[in-house]
Amino acid sequence: MSATRQAEDGARPARRRLSVDRRREELIAAALELFSRHDAEDVSIDDVAASAGASRALVYHYFGGKQELYVAALRSAAAELQARLQAQGEGGPLEQLGAGLTRYFDFVEEHAAGFAALLRGGPANRTGEIGEIVDGVRQRMLRMIVHQMGVDAPGPALRVTLRSWVASVETAGLDWLEHRDMARGELERLLVDQMVALLGAASGQDPGVRVLLETLLPTHTASENAPLENAPLENAAFDDRASEPPASESSASATESRAPGSPASVNREAVP
């Protein structure tokens, strides 16, 4: 053995005798930490071995190569996160959604490296086995939400809305890990409010979503406009009353002269 190699071995953390499963977990943990900070293409087997205090040969013994290690690491992170997304069935739909977000961000906080590696590390074009792993987590979250809302088969508007919200949650998780300038509780409440706002916008495309939103927000059913209060842009686009002068300035004679079936009166009555 060369002097250089001996020096390298001396710098490496002392190896411990571990069980097969424990050693494998340590290698995966070291790989996730590296994959969370670097693209998979930039991480070598030697990097993982050095980080885990193991030999290069041992990493190959357990995983065969870097691709197998990368897939195993992502599968480990995905399995842990999916376990957190099991529906609990406690409280109303929005309370369940909030509880699910709490479990989700528990994982984000406790397994930051795994979460970041799962959603940010690796090749930009996630196809094949890697894409299936990431998509599996998203589908699990989507099924959890649909179950909580009591929906059998979401229509196009609702499906797009829910998938957009899932993407927003993923982005929020990565942003929170990077900045940590917002309290977790505030972020989770913000994401619940975003869900309500997105459903409000979708209700303009699908009456079924409006009914769903009224079910989620029973206290708002007394007013027809209440479900859309969280979608101000949509309301502003269709509410022509915002540009009308105050009622005190309108002419009573002009109101009387307008025929009941005139376009102006129909438009006003049609506004929610």
mmCIF file of C-alpha atoms in Angstrom:
data_model
loop_
_atom_site.group_PDB
_atom_site.id
_atom_site.type_symbol
_atom_site.label_atom_id
_atom_site.label_comp_id
_atom_site.label_asym_id
_atom_site.label_seq_id
_atom_site.Cartn_x
_atom_site.Cartn_y
_atom_site.Cartn_z
ATOM 1 C CA MET A 1 0.000 0.000 0.000
ATOM 2 C CA SER A 2 1.423 3.403 -0.945
ATOM 3 C CA ALA A 3 2.168 6.124 1.576
ATOM 4 C CA THR A 4 -0.412 8.319 -0.078
ATOM 5 C CA ARG A 5 -3.111 5.673 0.219
ATOM 6 C CA GLN A 6 -2.136 5.073 3.860
ATOM 7 C CA ALA A 7 -2.504 8.770 4.537
ATOM 8 C CA GLU A 8 -5.925 8.781 2.900
ATOM 9 C CA ASP A 9 -6.978 5.772 4.948
ATOM 10 C CA GLY A 10 -5.766 7.488 8.073
ATOM 11 C CA ALA A 11 -7.899 10.536 7.296
ATOM 12 C CA ARG A 12 -11.007 8.441 6.732
ATOM 13 C CA PRO A 13 -13.362 8.052 9.749
ATOM 14 C CA ALA A 14 -12.777 4.844 11.693
ATOM 15 C CA ARG A 15 -14.931 2.034 10.383
ATOM 16 C CA ARG A 16 -17.345 0.306 12.699
ATOM 17 C CA ARG A 17 -18.647 -3.200 12.475
ATOM 18 C CA LEU A 18 -22.329 -2.780 11.583
ATOM 19 C CA SER A 19 -25.143 -5.025 10.522
ATOM 20 C CA VAL A 20 -25.908 -5.259 6.815
ATOM 21 C CA ASP A 21 -29.067 -3.167 7.123
ATOM 22 C CA ARG A 22 -27.426 -0.523 9.287
ATOM 23 C CA ARG A 23 -24.451 -0.154 6.961
ATOM 24 C CA ARG A 24 -26.774 0.131 3.987
ATOM 25 C CA GLU A 25 -28.767 2.862 5.766
ATOM 26 C CA GLU A 26 -25.576 4.797 6.479
ATOM 27 C CA LEU A 27 -24.512 4.642 2.858
ATOM 28 C CA ILE A 28 -27.954 5.827 1.729
ATOM 29 C CA ALA A 29 -27.917 8.680 4.255
ATOM 30 C CA ALA A 30 -24.497 9.800 3.027
ATOM 31 C CA ALA A 31 -25.650 9.595 -0.590
ATOM 32 C CA LEU A 32 -28.820 11.614 0.100
ATOM 33 C CA GLU A 33 -26.800 14.346 1.757
ATOM 34 C CA LEU A 34 -24.533 14.591 -1.287
ATOM 35 C CA PHE A 35 -27.364 14.329 -3.831
ATOM 36 C CA SER A 36 -29.258 17.103 -2.029
ATOM 37 C CA ARG A 37 -26.352 19.528 -2.587
ATOM 38 C CA HIS A 38 -25.006 18.379 -5.952
ATOM 39 C CA ASP A 39 -26.337 17.004 -9.219
ATOM 40 C CA ALA A 40 -26.124 13.228 -9.363
ATOM 41 C CA GLU A 41 -23.676 13.499 -12.256
ATOM 42 C CA ASP A 42 -21.246 15.380 -10.001
ATOM 43 C CA VAL A 43 -21.302 12.830 -7.153
ATOM 44 C CA SER A 44 -18.968 9.841 -7.371
ATOM 45 C CA ILE A 45 -18.877 6.533 -5.556
ATOM 46 C CA ASP A 46 -15.633 7.716 -3.943
ATOM 47 C CA ASP A 47 -17.479 10.778 -2.585
ATOM 48 C CA VAL A 48 -20.149 8.610 -1.011
ATOM 49 C CA ALA A 49 -17.590 6.191 0.422
ATOM 50 C CA ALA A 50 -15.559 9.008 1.965
ATOM 51 C CA SER A 51 -18.662 10.660 3.429
ATOM 52 C CA ALA A 52 -19.861 7.384 4.959
ATOM 53 C CA GLY A 53 -16.434 6.314 6.211
ATOM 54 C CA ALA A 54 -16.565 3.207 4.045
ATOM 55 C CA SER A 55 -14.461 1.728 1.293
ATOM 56 C CA ARG A 56 -15.245 2.167 -2.384
ATOM 57 C CA ALA A 57 -15.491 -1.603 -2.707
ATOM 58 C CA LEU A 58 -18.114 -1.745 0.041
ATOM 59 C CA VAL A 59 -20.360 0.748 -1.755
ATOM 60 C CA TYR A 60 -20.127 -1.333 -4.918
ATOM 61 C CA HIS A 61 -20.837 -4.456 -2.874
ATOM 62 C CA TYR A 62 -24.143 -3.068 -1.625
ATOM 63 C CA PHE A 63 -25.349 -1.160 -4.690
ATOM 64 C CA GLY A 64 -23.405 -2.269 -7.753
ATOM 65 C CA GLY A 65 -22.888 1.265 -9.052
ATOM 66 C CA LYS A 66 -23.853 4.908 -8.707
ATOM 67 C CA GLN A 67 -27.157 4.636 -10.561
ATOM 68 C CA GLU A 68 -28.325 1.813 -8.299
ATOM 69 C CA LEU A 69 -27.254 3.836 -5.262
ATOM 70 C CA TYR A 70 -29.053 6.939 -6.530
ATOM 71 C CA VAL A 71 -32.283 5.013 -7.137
ATOM 72 C CA ALA A 72 -32.060 3.301 -3.736
ATOM 73 C CA ALA A 73 -31.511 6.633 -1.995
ATOM 74 C CA LEU A 74 -34.493 8.267 -3.678
ATOM 75 C CA ARG A 75 -36.679 5.232 -3.012
ATOM 76 C CA SER A 76 -35.778 5.435 0.661
ATOM 77 C CA ALA A 77 -36.724 9.119 0.861
ATOM 78 C CA ALA A 78 -39.929 8.575 -1.136
ATOM 79 C CA ALA A 79 -41.045 5.642 1.032
ATOM 80 C CA GLU A 80 -40.565 7.679 4.205
ATOM 81 C CA LEU A 81 -42.486 10.658 2.820
ATOM 82 C CA GLN A 82 -45.322 8.513 1.458
ATOM 83 C CA ALA A 83 -45.705 6.898 4.876
ATOM 84 C CA ARG A 84 -46.316 10.373 6.306
ATOM 85 C CA LEU A 85 -49.055 11.014 3.744
ATOM 86 C CA GLN A 86 -51.406 8.266 4.892
ATOM 87 C CA ALA A 87 -54.884 9.753 5.401
ATOM 88 C CA GLN A 88 -55.758 10.056 9.093
ATOM 89 C CA GLY A 89 -59.475 10.896 8.787
ATOM 90 C CA GLU A 90 -59.598 13.353 11.703
ATOM 91 C CA GLY A 91 -61.675 16.561 11.500
ATOM 92 C CA GLY A 92 -63.153 18.220 8.427
ATOM 93 C CA PRO A 93 -61.509 18.228 4.993
ATOM 94 C CA LEU A 94 -59.575 21.456 5.536
ATOM 95 C CA GLU A 95 -58.482 20.353 9.013
ATOM 96 C CA GLN A 96 -57.288 17.065 7.513
ATOM 97 C CA LEU A 97 -55.479 18.973 4.785
ATOM 98 C CA GLY A 98 -53.718 21.077 7.413
ATOM 99 C CA ALA A 99 -52.782 17.966 9.400
ATOM 100 C CA GLY A 100 -51.396 16.366 6.231
ATOM 101 C CA LEU A 101 -49.272 19.457 5.593
ATOM 102 C CA THR A 102 -47.934 19.260 9.142
ATOM 103 C CA ARG A 103 -46.821 15.659 8.576
ATOM 104 C CA TYR A 104 -45.366 16.631 5.189
ATOM 105 C CA PHE A 105 -43.291 19.440 6.676
ATOM 106 C CA ASP A 106 -42.254 17.218 9.577
ATOM 107 C CA PHE A 107 -40.527 15.121 6.932
ATOM 108 C CA VAL A 108 -39.105 18.200 5.207
ATOM 109 C CA GLU A 109 -37.600 19.395 8.484
ATOM 110 C CA GLU A 110 -36.419 16.029 9.805
ATOM 111 C CA HIS A 111 -35.104 14.704 6.479
ATOM 112 C CA ALA A 112 -34.031 17.844 4.656
ATOM 113 C CA ALA A 113 -31.379 16.046 2.621
ATOM 114 C CA GLY A 114 -33.792 13.343 1.488
ATOM 115 C CA PHE A 115 -36.494 15.845 0.548
ATOM 116 C CA ALA A 116 -34.095 18.081 -1.372
ATOM 117 C CA ALA A 117 -32.528 15.127 -3.162
ATOM 118 C CA LEU A 118 -35.934 13.756 -4.081
ATOM 119 C CA LEU A 119 -37.212 16.974 -5.632
ATOM 120 C CA ARG A 120 -34.141 18.962 -6.614
ATOM 121 C CA GLY A 121 -31.165 16.662 -7.051
ATOM 122 C CA GLY A 122 -30.317 14.575 -10.075
ATOM 123 C CA PRO A 123 -30.872 15.087 -13.783
ATOM 124 C CA ALA A 124 -33.215 17.797 -14.952
ATOM 125 C CA ASN A 125 -35.109 15.392 -17.184
ATOM 126 C CA ARG A 126 -36.461 12.828 -14.743
ATOM 127 C CA THR A 127 -37.593 9.925 -16.850
ATOM 128 C CA GLY A 128 -37.768 6.196 -16.348
ATOM 129 C CA GLU A 129 -37.311 4.804 -12.858
ATOM 130 C CA ILE A 130 -36.372 8.143 -11.275
ATOM 131 C CA GLY A 131 -39.443 9.839 -12.703
ATOM 132 C CA GLU A 132 -41.646 7.026 -11.412
ATOM 133 C CA ILE A 133 -40.298 7.461 -7.894
ATOM 134 C CA VAL A 134 -40.942 11.218 -7.811
ATOM 135 C CA ASP A 135 -44.336 10.874 -9.502
ATOM 136 C CA GLY A 136 -45.290 8.178 -6.993
ATOM 137 C CA VAL A 137 -44.942 10.663 -4.131
ATOM 138 C CA ARG A 138 -47.040 13.228 -5.985
ATOM 139 C CA GLN A 139 -49.745 10.692 -6.765
ATOM 140 C CA ARG A 140 -49.859 9.621 -3.117
ATOM 141 C CA MET A 141 -50.381 13.227 -2.044
ATOM 142 C CA LEU A 142 -53.024 13.741 -4.707
ATOM 143 C CA ARG A 143 -54.916 10.627 -3.572
ATOM 144 C CA MET A 144 -54.768 11.839 0.017
ATOM 145 C CA ILE A 145 -56.344 15.175 -0.918
ATOM 146 C CA VAL A 146 -59.039 13.619 -3.096
ATOM 147 C CA HIS A 147 -59.912 11.189 -0.296
ATOM 148 C CA GLN A 148 -60.114 14.002 2.265
ATOM 149 C CA MET A 149 -62.451 15.987 0.020
ATOM 150 C CA GLY A 150 -64.699 12.996 -0.603
ATOM 151 C CA VAL A 151 -64.310 13.188 -4.393
ATOM 152 C CA ASP A 152 -64.573 9.987 -6.421
ATOM 153 C CA ALA A 153 -63.147 11.147 -9.749
ATOM 154 C CA PRO A 154 -61.980 14.781 -10.101
ATOM 155 C CA GLY A 155 -62.933 16.517 -13.333
ATOM 156 C CA PRO A 156 -60.380 18.379 -15.460
ATOM 157 C CA ALA A 157 -60.646 21.716 -13.618
ATOM 158 C CA LEU A 158 -60.319 20.123 -10.185
ATOM 159 C CA ARG A 159 -57.546 17.771 -11.287
ATOM 160 C CA VAL A 160 -55.441 20.629 -12.693
ATOM 161 C CA THR A 161 -56.122 22.682 -9.564
ATOM 162 C CA LEU A 162 -55.004 19.937 -7.182
ATOM 163 C CA ARG A 163 -51.901 19.065 -9.183
ATOM 164 C CA SER A 164 -50.956 22.754 -9.305
ATOM 165 C CA TRP A 165 -51.334 22.950 -5.534
ATOM 166 C CA VAL A 166 -49.128 19.884 -5.003
ATOM 167 C CA ALA A 167 -46.413 21.551 -7.108
ATOM 168 C CA SER A 168 -46.818 24.688 -4.990
ATOM 169 C CA VAL A 169 -46.316 22.671 -1.795
ATOM 170 C CA GLU A 170 -43.122 21.112 -3.187
ATOM 171 C CA THR A 171 -41.751 24.525 -4.142
ATOM 172 C CA ALA A 172 -42.702 25.926 -0.737
ATOM 173 C CA GLY A 173 -40.814 23.101 0.961
ATOM 174 C CA LEU A 174 -37.634 23.754 -1.009
ATOM 175 C CA ASP A 175 -37.928 27.512 -0.478
ATOM 176 C CA TRP A 176 -38.441 27.057 3.256
ATOM 177 C CA LEU A 177 -35.357 24.855 3.524
ATOM 178 C CA GLU A 178 -33.328 27.482 1.678
ATOM 179 C CA HIS A 179 -34.516 30.589 3.543
ATOM 180 C CA ARG A 180 -36.330 29.540 6.746
ATOM 181 C CA ASP A 181 -37.612 33.113 7.104
ATOM 182 C CA MET A 182 -41.230 32.104 7.752
ATOM 183 C CA ALA A 183 -42.584 30.150 10.684
ATOM 184 C CA ARG A 184 -43.670 26.661 9.658
ATOM 185 C CA GLY A 185 -47.165 27.144 11.041
ATOM 186 C CA GLU A 186 -47.619 30.317 9.001
ATOM 187 C CA LEU A 187 -46.440 28.559 5.854
ATOM 188 C CA GLU A 188 -48.812 25.641 6.374
ATOM 189 C CA ARG A 189 -51.766 28.011 6.916
ATOM 190 C CA LEU A 190 -50.757 29.967 3.807
ATOM 191 C CA LEU A 191 -50.843 26.774 1.739
ATOM 192 C CA VAL A 192 -54.313 25.887 3.043
ATOM 193 C CA ASP A 193 -55.482 29.397 2.082
ATOM 194 C CA GLN A 194 -53.931 28.902 -1.355
ATOM 195 C CA MET A 195 -55.953 25.724 -1.802
ATOM 196 C CA VAL A 196 -59.155 27.595 -1.014
ATOM 197 C CA ALA A 197 -58.205 30.387 -3.425
ATOM 198 C CA LEU A 198 -57.404 27.932 -6.231
ATOM 199 C CA LEU A 199 -60.698 26.119 -5.715
ATOM 200 C CA GLY A 200 -62.456 29.484 -5.838
ATOM 201 C CA ALA A 201 -60.910 30.192 -9.226
ATOM 202 C CA ALA A 202 -61.720 26.695 -10.506
ATOM 203 C CA SER A 203 -65.340 27.035 -9.419
ATOM 204 C CA GLY A 204 -65.788 29.520 -12.263
ATOM 205 C CA GLN A 205 -64.983 26.702 -14.700
ATOM 206 C CA ASP A 206 -66.763 23.816 -12.998
ATOM 207 C CA PRO A 207 -70.003 24.182 -10.993
ATOM 208 C CA GLY A 208 -69.101 20.959 -9.216
ATOM 209 C CA VAL A 209 -66.044 22.658 -7.729
ATOM 210 C CA ARG A 210 -68.302 25.433 -6.429
ATOM 211 C CA VAL A 211 -70.438 22.839 -4.659
ATOM 212 C CA LEU A 212 -67.303 21.217 -3.250
ATOM 213 C CA LEU A 213 -66.006 24.551 -1.990
ATOM 214 C CA GLU A 214 -69.313 25.322 -0.304
ATOM 215 C CA THR A 215 -69.040 21.946 1.413
ATOM 216 C CA LEU A 216 -65.528 22.752 2.591
ATOM 217 C CA LEU A 217 -66.598 26.206 3.786
ATOM 218 C CA PRO A 218 -70.134 25.656 5.160
ATOM 219 C CA THR A 219 -70.212 29.012 6.926
ATOM 220 C CA HIS A 220 -69.967 30.785 3.565
ATOM 221 C CA THR A 221 -73.009 29.175 1.954
ATOM 222 C CA ALA A 222 -75.331 31.973 3.075
ATOM 223 C CA SER A 223 -73.853 34.210 0.378
ATOM 224 C CA GLU A 224 -73.630 33.147 -3.250
ATOM 225 C CA ASN A 225 -70.473 35.194 -3.696
ATOM 226 C CA ALA A 226 -68.705 33.829 -0.615
ATOM 227 C CA PRO A 227 -67.014 30.855 -2.329
ATOM 228 C CA LEU A 228 -65.334 33.267 -4.726
ATOM 229 C CA GLU A 229 -64.116 35.753 -2.128
ATOM 230 C CA ASN A 230 -60.684 34.212 -2.344
ATOM 231 C CA ALA A 231 -60.505 34.715 -6.118
ATOM 232 C CA PRO A 232 -60.545 38.547 -6.409
ATOM 233 C CA LEU A 233 -59.165 38.629 -9.952
ATOM 234 C CA GLU A 234 -61.975 36.455 -11.258
ATOM 235 C CA ASN A 235 -64.629 38.523 -9.456
ATOM 236 C CA ALA A 236 -63.182 41.771 -10.744
ATOM 237 C CA ALA A 237 -63.235 40.480 -14.316
ATOM 238 C CA PHE A 238 -66.975 39.793 -14.231
ATOM 239 C CA ASP A 239 -68.324 42.368 -11.776
ATOM 240 C CA ASP A 240 -69.368 45.440 -13.780
ATOM 241 C CA ARG A 241 -70.746 47.062 -10.676
ATOM 242 C CA ALA A 242 -67.237 48.163 -9.632
ATOM 243 C CA SER A 243 -67.283 50.841 -12.358
ATOM 244 C CA GLU A 244 -70.814 52.124 -11.640
ATOM 245 C CA PRO A 245 -71.351 55.486 -9.937
ATOM 246 C CA PRO A 246 -72.773 55.519 -6.386
ATOM 247 C CA ALA A 247 -76.462 54.759 -6.090
ATOM 248 C CA SER A 248 -77.136 58.296 -4.841
ATOM 249 C CA GLU A 249 -75.939 59.714 -8.164
ATOM 250 C CA SER A 250 -78.180 57.496 -10.299
ATOM 251 C CA SER A 251 -81.369 58.957 -11.691
ATOM 252 C CA ALA A 252 -84.645 57.471 -10.554
ATOM 253 C CA SER A 253 -86.233 58.493 -13.842
ATOM 254 C CA ALA A 254 -83.496 56.677 -15.782
ATOM 255 C CA THR A 255 -84.165 53.531 -13.782
ATOM 256 C CA GLU A 256 -87.888 53.756 -14.445
ATOM 257 C CA SER A 257 -87.355 54.336 -18.188
ATOM 258 C CA ARG A 258 -85.223 51.217 -18.558
ATOM 259 C CA ALA A 259 -87.296 48.345 -19.858
ATOM 260 C CA PRO A 260 -87.338 45.251 -17.626
ATOM 261 C CA GLY A 261 -85.948 43.113 -20.425
ATOM 262 C CA SER A 262 -83.292 45.552 -21.603
ATOM 263 C CA PRO A 263 -79.681 44.314 -21.890
ATOM 264 C CA ALA A 264 -78.485 46.560 -19.079
ATOM 265 C CA SER A 265 -80.957 45.172 -16.577
ATOM 266 C CA VAL A 266 -80.240 41.581 -17.662
ATOM 267 C CA ASN A 267 -76.494 42.069 -17.249
ATOM 268 C CA ARG A 268 -76.949 43.540 -13.794
ATOM 269 C CA GLU A 269 -79.179 40.695 -12.668
ATOM 270 C CA ALA A 270 -76.777 38.114 -14.095
ATOM 271 C CA VAL A 271 -73.829 39.316 -12.027
ATOM 272 C CA PRO A 272 -73.398 37.048 -8.998
#
